[in-house]
Tab-separated table of C-alpha atoms in Angstrom:
chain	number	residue	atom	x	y	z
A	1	UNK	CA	-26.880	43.624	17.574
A	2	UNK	CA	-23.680	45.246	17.464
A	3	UNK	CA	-21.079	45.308	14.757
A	4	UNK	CA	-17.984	43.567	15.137
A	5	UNK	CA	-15.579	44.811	13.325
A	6	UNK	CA	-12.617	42.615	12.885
A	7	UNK	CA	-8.767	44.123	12.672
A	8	UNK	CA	-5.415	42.969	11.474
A	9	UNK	CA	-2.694	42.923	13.602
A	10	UNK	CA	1.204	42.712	12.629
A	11	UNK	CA	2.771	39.784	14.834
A	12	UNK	CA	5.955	41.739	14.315
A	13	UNK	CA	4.948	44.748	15.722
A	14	UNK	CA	1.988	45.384	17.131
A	15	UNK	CA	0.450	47.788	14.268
A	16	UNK	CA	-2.849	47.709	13.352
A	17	UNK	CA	-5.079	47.775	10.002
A	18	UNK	CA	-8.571	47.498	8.948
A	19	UNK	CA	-7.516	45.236	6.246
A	20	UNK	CA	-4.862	42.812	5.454
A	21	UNK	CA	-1.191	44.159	4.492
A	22	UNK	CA	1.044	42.542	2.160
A	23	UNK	CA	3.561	44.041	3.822
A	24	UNK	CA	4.038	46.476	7.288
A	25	UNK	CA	4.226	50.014	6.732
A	26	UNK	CA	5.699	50.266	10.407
A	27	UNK	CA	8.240	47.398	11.062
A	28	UNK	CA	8.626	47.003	6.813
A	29	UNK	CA	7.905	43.071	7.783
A	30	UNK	CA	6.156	40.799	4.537
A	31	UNK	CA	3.275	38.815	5.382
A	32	UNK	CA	2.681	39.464	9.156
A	33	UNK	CA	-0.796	40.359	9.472
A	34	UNK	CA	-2.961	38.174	11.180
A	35	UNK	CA	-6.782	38.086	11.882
A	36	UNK	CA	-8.213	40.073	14.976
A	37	UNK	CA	-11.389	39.959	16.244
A	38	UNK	CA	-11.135	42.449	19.505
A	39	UNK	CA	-13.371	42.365	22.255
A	40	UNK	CA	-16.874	43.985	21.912
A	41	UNK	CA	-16.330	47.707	22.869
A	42	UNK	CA	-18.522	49.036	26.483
A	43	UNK	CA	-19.177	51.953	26.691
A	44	UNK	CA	-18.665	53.702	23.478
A	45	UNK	CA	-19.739	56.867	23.455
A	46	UNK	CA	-19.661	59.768	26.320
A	47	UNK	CA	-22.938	60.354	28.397
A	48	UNK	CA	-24.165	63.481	30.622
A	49	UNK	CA	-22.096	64.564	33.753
A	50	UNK	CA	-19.113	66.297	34.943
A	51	UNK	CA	-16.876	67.164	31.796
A	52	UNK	CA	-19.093	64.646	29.935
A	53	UNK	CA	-17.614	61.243	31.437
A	54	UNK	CA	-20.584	60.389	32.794
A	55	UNK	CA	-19.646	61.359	36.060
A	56	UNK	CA	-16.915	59.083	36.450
A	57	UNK	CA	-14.535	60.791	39.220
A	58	UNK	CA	-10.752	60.319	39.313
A	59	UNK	CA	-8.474	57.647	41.513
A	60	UNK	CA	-6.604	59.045	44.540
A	61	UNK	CA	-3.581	60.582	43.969
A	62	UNK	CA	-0.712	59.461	46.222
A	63	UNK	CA	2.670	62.055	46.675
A	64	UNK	CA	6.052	60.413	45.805
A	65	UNK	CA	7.058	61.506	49.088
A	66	UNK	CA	4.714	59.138	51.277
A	67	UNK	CA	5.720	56.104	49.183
A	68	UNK	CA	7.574	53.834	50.949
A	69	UNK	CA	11.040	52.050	49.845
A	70	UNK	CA	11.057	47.899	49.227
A	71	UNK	CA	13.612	45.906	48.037
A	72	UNK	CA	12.386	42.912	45.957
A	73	UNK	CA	13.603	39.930	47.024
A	74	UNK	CA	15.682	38.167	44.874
A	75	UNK	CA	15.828	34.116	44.393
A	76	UNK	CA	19.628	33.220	43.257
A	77	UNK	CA	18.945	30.598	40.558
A	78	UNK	CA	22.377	28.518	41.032
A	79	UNK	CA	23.976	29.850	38.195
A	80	UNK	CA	26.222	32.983	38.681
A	81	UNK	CA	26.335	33.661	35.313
A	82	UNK	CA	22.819	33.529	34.489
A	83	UNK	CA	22.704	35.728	38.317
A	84	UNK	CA	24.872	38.105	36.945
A	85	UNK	CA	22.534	38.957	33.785
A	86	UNK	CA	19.443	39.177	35.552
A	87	UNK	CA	21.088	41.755	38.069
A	88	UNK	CA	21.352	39.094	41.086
A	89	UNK	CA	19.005	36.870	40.843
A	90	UNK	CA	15.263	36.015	40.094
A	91	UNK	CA	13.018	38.358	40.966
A	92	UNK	CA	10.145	36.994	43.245
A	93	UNK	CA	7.130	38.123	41.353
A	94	UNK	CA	8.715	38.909	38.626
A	95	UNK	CA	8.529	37.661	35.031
A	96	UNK	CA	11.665	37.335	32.616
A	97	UNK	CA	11.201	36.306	28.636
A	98	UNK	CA	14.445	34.647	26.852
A	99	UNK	CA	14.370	34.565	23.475
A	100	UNK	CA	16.850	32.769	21.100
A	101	UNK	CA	17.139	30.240	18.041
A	102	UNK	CA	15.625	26.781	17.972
A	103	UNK	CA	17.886	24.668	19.820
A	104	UNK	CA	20.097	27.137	20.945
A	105	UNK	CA	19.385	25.814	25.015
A	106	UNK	CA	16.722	27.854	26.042
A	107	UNK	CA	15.012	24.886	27.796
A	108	UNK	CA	18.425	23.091	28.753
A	109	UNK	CA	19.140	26.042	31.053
A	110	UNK	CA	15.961	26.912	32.476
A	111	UNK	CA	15.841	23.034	33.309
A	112	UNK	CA	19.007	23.768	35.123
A	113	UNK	CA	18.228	26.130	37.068
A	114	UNK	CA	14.529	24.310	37.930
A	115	UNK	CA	16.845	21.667	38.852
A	116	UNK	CA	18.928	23.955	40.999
A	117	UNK	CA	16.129	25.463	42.897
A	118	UNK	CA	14.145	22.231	43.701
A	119	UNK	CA	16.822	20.335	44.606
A	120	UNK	CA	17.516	23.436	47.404
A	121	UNK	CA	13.935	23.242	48.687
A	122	UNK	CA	11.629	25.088	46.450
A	123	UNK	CA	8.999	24.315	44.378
A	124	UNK	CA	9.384	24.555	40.760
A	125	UNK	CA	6.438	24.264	37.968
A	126	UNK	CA	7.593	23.801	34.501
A	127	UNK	CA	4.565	24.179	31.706
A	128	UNK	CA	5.517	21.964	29.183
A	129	UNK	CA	4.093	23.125	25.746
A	130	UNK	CA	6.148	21.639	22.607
A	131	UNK	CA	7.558	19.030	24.704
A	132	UNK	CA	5.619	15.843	26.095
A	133	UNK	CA	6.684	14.793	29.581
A	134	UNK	CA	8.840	11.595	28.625
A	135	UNK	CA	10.976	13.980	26.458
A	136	UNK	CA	11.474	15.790	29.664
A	137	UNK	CA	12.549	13.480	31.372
A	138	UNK	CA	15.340	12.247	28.918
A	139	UNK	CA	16.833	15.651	28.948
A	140	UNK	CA	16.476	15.750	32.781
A	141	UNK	CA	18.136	12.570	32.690
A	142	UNK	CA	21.149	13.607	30.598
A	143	UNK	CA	22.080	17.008	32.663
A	144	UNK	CA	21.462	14.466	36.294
A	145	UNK	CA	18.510	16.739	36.727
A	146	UNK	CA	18.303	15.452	40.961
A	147	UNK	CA	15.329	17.692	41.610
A	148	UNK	CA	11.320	16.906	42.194
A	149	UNK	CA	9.936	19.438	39.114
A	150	UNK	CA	6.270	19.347	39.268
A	151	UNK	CA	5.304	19.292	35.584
A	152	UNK	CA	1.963	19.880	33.645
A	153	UNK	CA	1.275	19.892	29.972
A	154	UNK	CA	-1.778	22.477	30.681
A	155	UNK	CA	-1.178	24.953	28.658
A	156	UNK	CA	-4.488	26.922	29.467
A	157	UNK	CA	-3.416	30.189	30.977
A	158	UNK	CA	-6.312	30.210	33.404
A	159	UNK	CA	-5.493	26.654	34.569
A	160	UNK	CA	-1.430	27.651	34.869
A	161	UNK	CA	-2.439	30.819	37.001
A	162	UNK	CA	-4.476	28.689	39.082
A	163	UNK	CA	-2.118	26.196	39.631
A	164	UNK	CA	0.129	29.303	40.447
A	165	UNK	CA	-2.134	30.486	43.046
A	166	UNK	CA	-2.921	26.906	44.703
A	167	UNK	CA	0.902	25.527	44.813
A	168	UNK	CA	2.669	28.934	45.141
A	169	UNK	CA	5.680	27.421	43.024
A	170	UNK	CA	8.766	29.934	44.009
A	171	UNK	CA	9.131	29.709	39.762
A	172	UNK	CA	7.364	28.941	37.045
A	173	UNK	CA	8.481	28.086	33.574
A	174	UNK	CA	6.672	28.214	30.615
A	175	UNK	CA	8.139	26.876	27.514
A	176	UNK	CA	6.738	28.271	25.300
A	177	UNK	CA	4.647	31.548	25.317
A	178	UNK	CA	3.221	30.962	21.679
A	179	UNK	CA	1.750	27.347	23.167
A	180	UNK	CA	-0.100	29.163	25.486
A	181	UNK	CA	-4.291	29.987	24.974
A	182	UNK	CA	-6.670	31.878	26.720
A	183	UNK	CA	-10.705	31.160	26.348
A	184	UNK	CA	-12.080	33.354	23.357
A	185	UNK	CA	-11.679	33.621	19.666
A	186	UNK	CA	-7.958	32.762	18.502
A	187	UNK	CA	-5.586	30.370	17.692
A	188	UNK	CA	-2.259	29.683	20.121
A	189	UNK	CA	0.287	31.346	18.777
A	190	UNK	CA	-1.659	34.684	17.358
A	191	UNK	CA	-1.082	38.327	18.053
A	192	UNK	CA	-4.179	38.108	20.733
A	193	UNK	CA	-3.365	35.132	22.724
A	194	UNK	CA	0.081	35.876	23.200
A	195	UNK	CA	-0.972	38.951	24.461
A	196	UNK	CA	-3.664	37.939	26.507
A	197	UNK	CA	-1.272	35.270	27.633
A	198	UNK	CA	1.109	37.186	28.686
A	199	UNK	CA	-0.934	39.285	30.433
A	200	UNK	CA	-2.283	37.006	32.569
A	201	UNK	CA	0.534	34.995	33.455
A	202	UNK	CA	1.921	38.599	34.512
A	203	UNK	CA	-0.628	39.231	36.608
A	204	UNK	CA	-0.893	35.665	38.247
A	205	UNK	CA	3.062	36.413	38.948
A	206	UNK	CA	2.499	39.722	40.782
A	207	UNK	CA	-0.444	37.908	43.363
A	208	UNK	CA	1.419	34.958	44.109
A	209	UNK	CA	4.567	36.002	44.155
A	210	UNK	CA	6.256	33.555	41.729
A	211	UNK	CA	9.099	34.325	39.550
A	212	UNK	CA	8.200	33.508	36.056
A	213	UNK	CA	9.870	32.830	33.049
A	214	UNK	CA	8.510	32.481	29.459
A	215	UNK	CA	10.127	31.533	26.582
A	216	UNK	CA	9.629	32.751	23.514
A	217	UNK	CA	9.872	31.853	19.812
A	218	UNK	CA	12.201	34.494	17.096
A	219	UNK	CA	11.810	35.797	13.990
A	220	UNK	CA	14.118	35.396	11.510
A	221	UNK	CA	15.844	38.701	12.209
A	222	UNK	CA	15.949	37.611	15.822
A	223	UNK	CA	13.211	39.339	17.539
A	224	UNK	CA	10.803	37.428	19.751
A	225	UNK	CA	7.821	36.702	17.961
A	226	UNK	CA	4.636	37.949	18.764
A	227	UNK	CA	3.320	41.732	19.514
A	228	UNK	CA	5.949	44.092	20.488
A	229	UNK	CA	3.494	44.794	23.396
A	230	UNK	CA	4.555	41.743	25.510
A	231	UNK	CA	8.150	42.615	25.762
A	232	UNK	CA	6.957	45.955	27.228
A	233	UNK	CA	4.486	43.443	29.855
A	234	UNK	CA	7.043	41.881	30.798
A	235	UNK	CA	9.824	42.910	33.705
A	236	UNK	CA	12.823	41.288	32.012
A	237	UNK	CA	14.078	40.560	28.453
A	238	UNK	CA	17.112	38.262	27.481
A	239	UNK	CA	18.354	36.745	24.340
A	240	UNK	CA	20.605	33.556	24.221
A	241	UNK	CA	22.890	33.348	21.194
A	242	UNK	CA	25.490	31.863	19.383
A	243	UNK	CA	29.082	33.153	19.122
A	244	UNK	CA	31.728	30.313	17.830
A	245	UNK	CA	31.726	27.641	20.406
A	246	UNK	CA	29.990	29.926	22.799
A	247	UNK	CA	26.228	31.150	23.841
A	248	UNK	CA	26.338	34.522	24.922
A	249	UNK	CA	23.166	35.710	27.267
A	250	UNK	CA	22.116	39.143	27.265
A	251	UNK	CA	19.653	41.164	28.771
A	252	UNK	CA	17.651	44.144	26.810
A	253	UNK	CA	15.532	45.239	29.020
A	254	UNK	CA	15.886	44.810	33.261
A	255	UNK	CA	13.010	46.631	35.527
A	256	UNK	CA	15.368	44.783	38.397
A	257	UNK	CA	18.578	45.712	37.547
A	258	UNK	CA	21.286	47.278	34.582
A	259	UNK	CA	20.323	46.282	31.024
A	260	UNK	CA	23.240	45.154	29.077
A	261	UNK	CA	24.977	42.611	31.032
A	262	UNK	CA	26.572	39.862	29.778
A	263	UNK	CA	26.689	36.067	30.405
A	264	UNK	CA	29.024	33.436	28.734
A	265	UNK	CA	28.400	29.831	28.361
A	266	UNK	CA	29.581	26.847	26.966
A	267	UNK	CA	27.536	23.974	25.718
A	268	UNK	CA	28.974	20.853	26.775
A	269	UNK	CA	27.201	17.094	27.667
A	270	UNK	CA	26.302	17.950	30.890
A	271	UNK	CA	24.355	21.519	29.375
A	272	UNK	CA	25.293	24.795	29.778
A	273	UNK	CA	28.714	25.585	31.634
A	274	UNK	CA	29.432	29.198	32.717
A	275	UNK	CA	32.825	30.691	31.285
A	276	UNK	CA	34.249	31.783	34.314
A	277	UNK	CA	37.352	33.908	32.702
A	278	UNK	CA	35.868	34.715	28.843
A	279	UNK	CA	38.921	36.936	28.261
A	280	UNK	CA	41.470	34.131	28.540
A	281	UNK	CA	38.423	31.576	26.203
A	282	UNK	CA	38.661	33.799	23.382
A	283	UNK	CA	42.405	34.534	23.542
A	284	UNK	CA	43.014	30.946	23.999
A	285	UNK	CA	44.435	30.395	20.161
A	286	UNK	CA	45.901	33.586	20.035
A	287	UNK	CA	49.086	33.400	17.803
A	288	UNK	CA	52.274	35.204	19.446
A	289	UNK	CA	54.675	36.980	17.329
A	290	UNK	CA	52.136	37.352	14.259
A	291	UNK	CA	52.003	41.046	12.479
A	292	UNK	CA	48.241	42.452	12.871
A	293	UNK	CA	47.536	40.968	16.160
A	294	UNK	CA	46.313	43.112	18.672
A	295	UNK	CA	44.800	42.453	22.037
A	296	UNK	CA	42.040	45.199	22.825
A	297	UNK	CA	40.191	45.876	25.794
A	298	UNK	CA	36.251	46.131	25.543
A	299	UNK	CA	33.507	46.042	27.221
A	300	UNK	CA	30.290	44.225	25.461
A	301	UNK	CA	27.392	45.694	27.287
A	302	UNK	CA	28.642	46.156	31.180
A	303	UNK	CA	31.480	43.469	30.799
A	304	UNK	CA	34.945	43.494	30.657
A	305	UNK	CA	36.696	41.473	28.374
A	306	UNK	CA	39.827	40.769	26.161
A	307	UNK	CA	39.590	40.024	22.586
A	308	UNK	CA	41.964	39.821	19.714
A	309	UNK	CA	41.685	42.491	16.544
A	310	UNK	CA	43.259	40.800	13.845
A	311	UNK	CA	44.328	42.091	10.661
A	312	UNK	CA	46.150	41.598	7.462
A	313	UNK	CA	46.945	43.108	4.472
A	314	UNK	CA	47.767	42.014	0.585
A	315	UNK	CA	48.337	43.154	-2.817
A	316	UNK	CA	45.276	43.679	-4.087
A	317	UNK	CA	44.932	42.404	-7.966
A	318	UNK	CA	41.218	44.398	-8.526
A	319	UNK	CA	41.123	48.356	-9.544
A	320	UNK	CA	39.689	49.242	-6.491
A	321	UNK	CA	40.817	47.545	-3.155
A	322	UNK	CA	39.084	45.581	-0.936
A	323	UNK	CA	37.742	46.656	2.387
A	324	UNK	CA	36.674	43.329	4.312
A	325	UNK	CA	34.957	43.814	8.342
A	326	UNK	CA	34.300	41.165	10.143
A	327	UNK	CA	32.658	41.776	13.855
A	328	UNK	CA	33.090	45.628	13.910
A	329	UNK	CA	32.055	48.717	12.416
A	330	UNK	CA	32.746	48.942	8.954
A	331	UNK	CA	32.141	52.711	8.984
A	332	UNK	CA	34.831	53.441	11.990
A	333	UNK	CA	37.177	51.211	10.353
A	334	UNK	CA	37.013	53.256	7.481
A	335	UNK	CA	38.023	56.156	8.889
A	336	UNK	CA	40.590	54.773	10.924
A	337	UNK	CA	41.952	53.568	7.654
A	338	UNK	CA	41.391	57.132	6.469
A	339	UNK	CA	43.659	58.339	9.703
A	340	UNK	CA	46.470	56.109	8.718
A	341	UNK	CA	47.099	56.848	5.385
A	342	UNK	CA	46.012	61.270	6.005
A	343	UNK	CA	48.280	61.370	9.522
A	344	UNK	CA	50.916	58.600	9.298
A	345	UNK	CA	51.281	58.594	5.648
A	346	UNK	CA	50.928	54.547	5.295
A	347	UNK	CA	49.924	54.008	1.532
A	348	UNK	CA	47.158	51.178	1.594
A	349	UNK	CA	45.993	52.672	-1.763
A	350	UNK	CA	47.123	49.321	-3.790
A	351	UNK	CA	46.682	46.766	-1.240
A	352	UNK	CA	43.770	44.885	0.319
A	353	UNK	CA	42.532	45.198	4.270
A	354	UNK	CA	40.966	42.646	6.040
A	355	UNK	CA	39.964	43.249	9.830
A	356	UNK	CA	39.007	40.696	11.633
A	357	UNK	CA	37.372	40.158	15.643
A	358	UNK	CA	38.334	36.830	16.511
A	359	UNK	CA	35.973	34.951	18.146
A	360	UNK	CA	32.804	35.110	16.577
A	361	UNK	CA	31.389	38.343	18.431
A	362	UNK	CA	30.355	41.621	17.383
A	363	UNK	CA	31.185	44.721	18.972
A	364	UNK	CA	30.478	47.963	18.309
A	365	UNK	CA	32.758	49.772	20.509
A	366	UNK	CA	34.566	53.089	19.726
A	367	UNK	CA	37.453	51.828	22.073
A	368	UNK	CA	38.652	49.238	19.284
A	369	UNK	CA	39.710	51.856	17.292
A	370	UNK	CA	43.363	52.677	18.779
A	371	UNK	CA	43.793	48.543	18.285
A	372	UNK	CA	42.224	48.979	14.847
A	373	UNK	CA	44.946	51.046	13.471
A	374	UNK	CA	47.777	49.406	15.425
A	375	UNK	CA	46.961	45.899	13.960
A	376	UNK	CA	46.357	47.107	10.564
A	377	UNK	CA	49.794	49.289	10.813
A	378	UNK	CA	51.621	45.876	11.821
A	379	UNK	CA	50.356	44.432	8.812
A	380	UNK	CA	51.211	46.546	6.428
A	381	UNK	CA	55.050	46.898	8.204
A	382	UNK	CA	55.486	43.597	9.125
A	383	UNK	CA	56.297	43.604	12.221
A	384	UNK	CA	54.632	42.104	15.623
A	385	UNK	CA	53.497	43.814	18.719
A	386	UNK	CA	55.200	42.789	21.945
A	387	UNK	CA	52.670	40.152	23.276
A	388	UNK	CA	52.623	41.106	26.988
A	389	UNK	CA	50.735	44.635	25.640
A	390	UNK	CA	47.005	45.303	25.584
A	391	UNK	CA	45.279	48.599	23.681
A	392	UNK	CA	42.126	50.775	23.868
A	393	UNK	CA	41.110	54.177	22.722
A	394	UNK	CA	39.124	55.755	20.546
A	395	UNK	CA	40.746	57.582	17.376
A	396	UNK	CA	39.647	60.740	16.286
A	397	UNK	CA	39.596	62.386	12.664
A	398	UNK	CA	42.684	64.542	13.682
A	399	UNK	CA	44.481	61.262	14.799
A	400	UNK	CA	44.286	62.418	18.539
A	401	UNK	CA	43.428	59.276	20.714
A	402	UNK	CA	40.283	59.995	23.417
A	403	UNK	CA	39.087	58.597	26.422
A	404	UNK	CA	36.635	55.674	26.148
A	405	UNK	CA	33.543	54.806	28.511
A	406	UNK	CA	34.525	52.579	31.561
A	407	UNK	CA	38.377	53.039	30.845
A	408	UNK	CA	39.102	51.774	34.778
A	409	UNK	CA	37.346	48.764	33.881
A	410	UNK	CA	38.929	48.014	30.804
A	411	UNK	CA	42.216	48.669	32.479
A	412	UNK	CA	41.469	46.390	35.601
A	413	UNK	CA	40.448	43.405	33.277
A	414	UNK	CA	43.832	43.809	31.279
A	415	UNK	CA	45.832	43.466	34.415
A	416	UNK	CA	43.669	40.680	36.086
A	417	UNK	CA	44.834	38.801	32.461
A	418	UNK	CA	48.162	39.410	33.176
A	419	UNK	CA	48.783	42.018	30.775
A	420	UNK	CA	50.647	44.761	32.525
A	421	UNK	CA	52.055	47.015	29.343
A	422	UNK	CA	49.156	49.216	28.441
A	423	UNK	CA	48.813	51.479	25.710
A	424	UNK	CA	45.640	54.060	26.175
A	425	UNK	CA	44.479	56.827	26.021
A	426	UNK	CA	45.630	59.797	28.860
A	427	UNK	CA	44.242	60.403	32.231
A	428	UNK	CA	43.854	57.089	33.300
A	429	UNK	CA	45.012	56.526	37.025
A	430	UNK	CA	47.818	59.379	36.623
A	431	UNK	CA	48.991	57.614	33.230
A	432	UNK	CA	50.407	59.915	31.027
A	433	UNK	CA	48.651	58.181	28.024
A	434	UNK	CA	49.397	58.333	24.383
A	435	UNK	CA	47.538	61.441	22.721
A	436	UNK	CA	47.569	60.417	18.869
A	437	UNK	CA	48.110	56.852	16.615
A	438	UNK	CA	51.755	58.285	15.565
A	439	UNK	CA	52.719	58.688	19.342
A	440	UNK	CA	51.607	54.850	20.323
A	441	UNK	CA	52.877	53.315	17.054
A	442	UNK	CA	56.199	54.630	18.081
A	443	UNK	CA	55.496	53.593	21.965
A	444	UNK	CA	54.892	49.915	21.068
A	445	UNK	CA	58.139	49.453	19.072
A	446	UNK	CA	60.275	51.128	21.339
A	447	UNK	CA	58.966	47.920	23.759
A	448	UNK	CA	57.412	50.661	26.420
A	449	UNK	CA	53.747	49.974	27.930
């Protein structure tokens, strides 16, 4: 009888020991391994024949030339924000995980959209795992949920792929992954069956055609639990957070589309609500006429937006002074910091800076820089910014401003706020531009955008 040999998997990453690890040379994770028992091995060992593969010959080879171009069809889900992330929809046979904190509305939304979809028509199978039916229905009831779900609390892979193939759902939802089990060794939840899971729910996707989505359980540092492997099985990855009174949707990884993208929501009785205009939601309590408050253009993945760098500055009563970064960079505020005092000769030496993103978010953006130094500069002076002016750029050692990616962009969301005095960098739409921090300082109090 063969030997089995068993293996220990980390469930944060995928890597592999003969014996258990306190903690993961790889992902440096404590306590992560979990018990393995893989599959016995065929074949082991090469045999006689060609090249000493037993004779084995290789799979046609087919020229990139003769392949033929096919646009997947795509299956709007109702929601234009939740549209927008995925790159225009659901993707039929295609199979999205979203990730996020316990309660953060993973389930609220995809109930939404199953909502959305079956009240248009289409069939929708939910696989409910760590919910019982009558739960379901209560939430259903308190978002007006007017749709016919078909709902199953089957969590048996092989019984959810054939109930895939037999119904031909146009999507499937599958909360969660780590509820899911596959016949053979293993408990749900573990490295293998989430694999295997995954796996085979993938594959049932691609034959019937059914846009799937899983959802998946995090880590405390955020990550969806489980081997890394099943983020690469699967075509799309998105993460639902929290930012102040927002969730923010995001996509990592797109097979279908451009990774990055952005959605904004708003939790409210009726669920999730898409933030139509976030730029005006975040710079809704902007204070006018304050000194250190600067409205900067960004963009947060592929989106536009407006946000407010805030920043203030006090007599500092410790030896050294206090450096305090909240949603940027610290590093590139240092050196913008470093700019001030080396090019414009502001003396920060004895006082305190505290930079603040308002809002909640975190962006690391070069393009806040020019902002940066203008709201800490107001600070220190004491004086406001005209509030009808918005700012990007990034600032340079030499305290030259430079251009920043998707500067049209940036400019085109200013002006559809209704900010129409810009100060940024030069060579934007025949703009002459400011070229250092000294040139725009004195550009913004002589009132000229």
């Amino acid at each position: 009888m063969a030997k089995v040999t068993t293996r220990y998997v980390c469930t944060s990453c995928g890597y592999q020991s003969a014996k258990p690890l306190g903690r993961c040379p790889n992902c440096q994770v404590w306590n992560s391994f979990e018990e393995e028992v893989p599959a016995a091995a065929v074949g082991k060992g090469r045999t006689g024949g060609l090249g000493g593969y037993g004779g084995v010959t290789g799979g046609k080879l087919t020229p990139l030339s003769t392949v033929g171009r096919r646009e997947e069809p795509r299956l709007p889900s109702g929601i234009p924000e939740l549209d927008r992330v995925l790159g225009g929809g659901l993707v039929a046979g295609g199979v999205t995980l979203i990730g996020g904190e316990p309660g953060i509305g993973k389930s609220t939304l995809l109930l939404q959209v199953a909502d959305r979809l079956a009240t248009g028509g289409q069939t929708v199978l939910y696989v409910a795992g760590e919910e019982s039916l009558e739960q379901i229905r209560l939430r259903a009831d308190r978002l007006g949920v007017k749709g016919d779900i078909h709902l199953t609390r089957d969590t048996r892979a092989e019984h959810v792929a054939a109930l895939m193939a037999e119904h031909k759902p146009a999507l499937c939802i599958v909360d969660s992954i780590q509820t899911v089990t596959v016949e053979g060794d293993g408990t749900p939840g573990g490295v293998a069956q989430v694999r295997e899971g995954t796996a085979l729910l993938t594959r049932a996707a691609k034959e019937t055609g059914t846009a799937t989505v899983l959802v998946g359980h995090v880590t405390k540092e955020g990550t969806v639990a489980g081997p890394k492997v099943m983020e690469h099985i699967v075509d799309t990855t998105v993460f639902l957070e929290t930012v102040g009174a927002f969730r923010l949707l995001r996509s990592v990884k797109n097979r279908f589309g451009q990774a990055g993208e952005l959605g904004v929501f708003e939790m409210r009785g009726e669920g999730l609500v898409a933030v139509e205009n976030p730029s005006a939601a975040f710079l809704a309590e902007r204070p006018v006429g304050v000194p250190g408050s600067v409205v900067a253009a960004t963009i947060d993945g592929q989106r536009p937006m407006l946000l407010e760098v805030q920043a203030l500055a006090a007599k500092t009563p410790y030896p050294n002074p206090r450096r305090v970064v909240v949603g940027l960079d610290p590093r590139r505020v240092d050196v913008v910091l470093a700019v001030l005092e080396r090019r414009l000769d502001l003396t920060l030496g004895g006082l305190d800076v505290y930079v603040n993103l308002a809002g909640g978010l975190k962006v690391a953006d070069p393009g806040l820089d020019l902002a940066v130094a203008l709201a800490v500069y107001s600070a220190v002076v004491g004086r406001a910014l005209p509030g009808n002016v918005a700012v990007f750029g990034e600032v340079g050692l030499a305290g030259e401003v430079r251009s920043t990616q998707g500067s049209l962009r940036r400019a085109e969301e200013a002006r559809r706020a209704g900010y129409r005095d810009l100060i940024v960098p030069p060579g934007l739409e025949g703009r002459e531009g400011v070229r250092s921090v000294e040139e725009a300082v004195g550009l913004v109090w002589k009132g000229v955008g």
